[in-house]
């Protein structure tokens, strides 16, 4: 019997959730992108958005399969994000550094998942770094610390197989650490 390990990729609209799943999924990812019809902020050229979720799978070995859910990006679907993250082994939270206010986005998502993040491993992936001149790394760590959390932060191009694979490896390693901690507690 295959065991299924659930991972969730979340974060702001345009951060790279759909791309990340496409990059690593071993099956053709299931997407629910539609044309953007409302006035929510978007970047030029981004004409579709994920309404329900993205779904992909990645076989880790013969009997372990990662099932990966990407959350919808629009805030009115936040309730669905909270449902998707239940029972997840870990979450990759993508923050678009080229967005108007990435620090606000990070704060927003850490608040959204606050109750879950103390017992669900999470990696912060900063995307679109190639499009910004600089960013305030200290501030990012301060925000995370402000939530009483200590999360790994990495720069990640969501289109890169290598980058997304690294993020997932960090997440899995963290999940193992969580398990060990729980076992000795
Ligand atoms: N320049 C750049 N583009 C990226 C990066 N990551 C993702 N993208 C692009 O950003 C756009 C939005 O990505 P998408 O996966 O649709 O975001 P989602 O709304 O979170 O699902 C796509 O055109 C991606 O190719 C990155 O690190 N740098
Ligand atoms: Mg998407």
PDB file of C-alpha atoms and ligand atoms in Angstrom, residues 9-22 31 33 43-46 48-50 54 70-74 94-98 126-132 155-160 163, ligand 1:
ATOM      1  CA  UNK A   9       1.920  25.198  -1.041  1.00  0.00           C
ATOM      2  CA  UNK A  10       0.390  28.504  -0.078  1.00  0.00           C
ATOM      3  CA  UNK A  11       1.020  32.197  -0.489  1.00  0.00           C
ATOM      4  CA  UNK A  12      -0.041  35.294  -2.344  1.00  0.00           C
ATOM      5  CA  UNK A  13      -1.534  35.404  -5.788  1.00  0.00           C
ATOM      6  CA  UNK A  14       1.240  35.273  -8.369  1.00  0.00           C
ATOM      7  CA  UNK A  15       3.854  34.040  -5.879  1.00  0.00           C
ATOM      8  CA  UNK A  16       4.451  30.843  -7.840  1.00  0.00           C
ATOM      9  CA  UNK A  17       2.278  28.120  -6.295  1.00  0.00           C
ATOM     10  CA  UNK A  18       0.996  26.735  -9.605  1.00  0.00           C
ATOM     11  CA  UNK A  19       4.503  26.935 -11.128  1.00  0.00           C
ATOM     12  CA  UNK A  20       6.049  25.104  -8.179  1.00  0.00           C
ATOM     13  CA  UNK A  21       3.610  22.229  -8.469  1.00  0.00           C
ATOM     14  CA  UNK A  22       4.099  22.093 -12.224  1.00  0.00           C
ATOM     15  CA  UNK A  31      -5.191  23.112 -12.224  1.00  0.00           C
ATOM     16  CA  UNK A  33      -7.063  28.393 -13.080  1.00  0.00           C
ATOM     17  CA  UNK A  43       0.509  41.845 -12.084  1.00  0.00           C
ATOM     18  CA  UNK A  44       0.560  42.819 -15.751  1.00  0.00           C
ATOM     19  CA  UNK A  45       0.360  39.708 -17.874  1.00  0.00           C
ATOM     20  CA  UNK A  46      -1.186  37.548 -15.193  1.00  0.00           C
ATOM     21  CA  UNK A  48      -5.532  33.624 -14.815  1.00  0.00           C
ATOM     22  CA  UNK A  49      -5.806  32.691 -11.172  1.00  0.00           C
ATOM     23  CA  UNK A  50      -6.353  29.495  -9.248  1.00  0.00           C
ATOM     24  CA  UNK A  54      -3.760  22.972  -7.683  1.00  0.00           C
ATOM     25  CA  UNK A  70      -1.665  24.530  -3.933  1.00  0.00           C
ATOM     26  CA  UNK A  71      -4.073  26.880  -2.232  1.00  0.00           C
ATOM     27  CA  UNK A  72      -6.155  29.424  -4.135  1.00  0.00           C
ATOM     28  CA  UNK A  73      -4.562  32.865  -4.147  1.00  0.00           C
ATOM     29  CA  UNK A  74      -7.479  35.168  -3.614  1.00  0.00           C
ATOM     30  CA  UNK A  94       5.643  31.424  -1.024  1.00  0.00           C
ATOM     31  CA  UNK A  95       6.111  35.170  -0.764  1.00  0.00           C
ATOM     32  CA  UNK A  96       6.597  37.252  -3.921  1.00  0.00           C
ATOM     33  CA  UNK A  97       9.399  39.720  -3.216  1.00  0.00           C
ATOM     34  CA  UNK A  98       8.383  41.787  -6.241  1.00  0.00           C
ATOM     35  CA  UNK A 126      10.899  34.007  -1.231  1.00  0.00           C
ATOM     36  CA  UNK A 127      10.179  34.157  -4.978  1.00  0.00           C
ATOM     37  CA  UNK A 128      10.822  36.654  -7.778  1.00  0.00           C
ATOM     38  CA  UNK A 129      14.089  37.713  -6.169  1.00  0.00           C
ATOM     39  CA  UNK A 130      15.490  38.118  -9.688  1.00  0.00           C
ATOM     40  CA  UNK A 131      13.075  41.011 -10.202  1.00  0.00           C
ATOM     41  CA  UNK A 132      13.956  43.085  -7.153  1.00  0.00           C
ATOM     42  CA  UNK A 155      15.180  32.152  -1.972  1.00  0.00           C
ATOM     43  CA  UNK A 156      13.306  30.125  -4.532  1.00  0.00           C
ATOM     44  CA  UNK A 157      12.414  30.416  -8.186  1.00  0.00           C
ATOM     45  CA  UNK A 158       9.109  28.575  -8.404  1.00  0.00           C
ATOM     46  CA  UNK A 159       9.852  27.626 -12.020  1.00  0.00           C
ATOM     47  CA  UNK A 160      13.029  25.797 -11.034  1.00  0.00           C
ATOM     48  CA  UNK A 163      14.793  25.083  -6.164  1.00  0.00           C
TER      49      UNK A 163
HETATM   50  N1  LIG B   1      10.857  36.164 -12.570  1.00  0.00           N
HETATM   51  C1  LIG B   1      10.316  35.189 -11.846  1.00  0.00           C
HETATM   52  N2  LIG B   1       9.105  34.685 -12.178  1.00  0.00           N
HETATM   53  C2  LIG B   1       8.584  33.708 -11.404  1.00  0.00           C
HETATM   54  C3  LIG B   1       9.259  33.201 -10.281  1.00  0.00           C
HETATM   55  N3  LIG B   1       8.463  32.248  -9.720  1.00  0.00           N
HETATM   56  C4  LIG B   1       7.357  32.180 -10.476  1.00  0.00           C
HETATM   57  N4  LIG B   1       7.412  33.042 -11.504  1.00  0.00           N
HETATM   58  C5  LIG B   1       6.373  33.394 -12.512  1.00  0.00           C
HETATM   59  O1  LIG B   1       5.364  34.130 -11.814  1.00  0.00           O
HETATM   60  C6  LIG B   1       4.103  33.961 -12.425  1.00  0.00           C
HETATM   61  C7  LIG B   1       3.036  33.584 -11.417  1.00  0.00           C
HETATM   62  O2  LIG B   1       3.226  32.255 -11.014  1.00  0.00           O
HETATM   63  P1  LIG B   1       2.026  31.268 -10.627  1.00  0.00           P
HETATM   64  O3  LIG B   1       2.668  29.937 -10.426  1.00  0.00           O
HETATM   65  O4  LIG B   1       0.905  31.356 -11.589  1.00  0.00           O
HETATM   66  O5  LIG B   1       1.571  31.884  -9.235  1.00  0.00           O
HETATM   67  P2  LIG B   1       0.357  31.449  -8.275  1.00  0.00           P
HETATM   68  O6  LIG B   1      -0.685  32.499  -8.434  1.00  0.00           O
HETATM   69  O7  LIG B   1       0.956  31.470  -6.902  1.00  0.00           O
HETATM   70  O8  LIG B   1      -0.103  30.085  -8.690  1.00  0.00           O
HETATM   71  C8  LIG B   1       4.302  32.921 -13.534  1.00  0.00           C
HETATM   72  O9  LIG B   1       4.408  33.615 -14.762  1.00  0.00           O
HETATM   73  C9  LIG B   1       5.623  32.248 -13.160  1.00  0.00           C
HETATM   74  O10 LIG B   1       6.307  31.761 -14.278  1.00  0.00           O
HETATM   75  C10 LIG B   1      10.540  33.765  -9.928  1.00  0.00           C
HETATM   76  O11 LIG B   1      11.208  33.407  -8.941  1.00  0.00           O
HETATM   77  N5  LIG B   1      11.008  34.757 -10.747  1.00  0.00           N
END
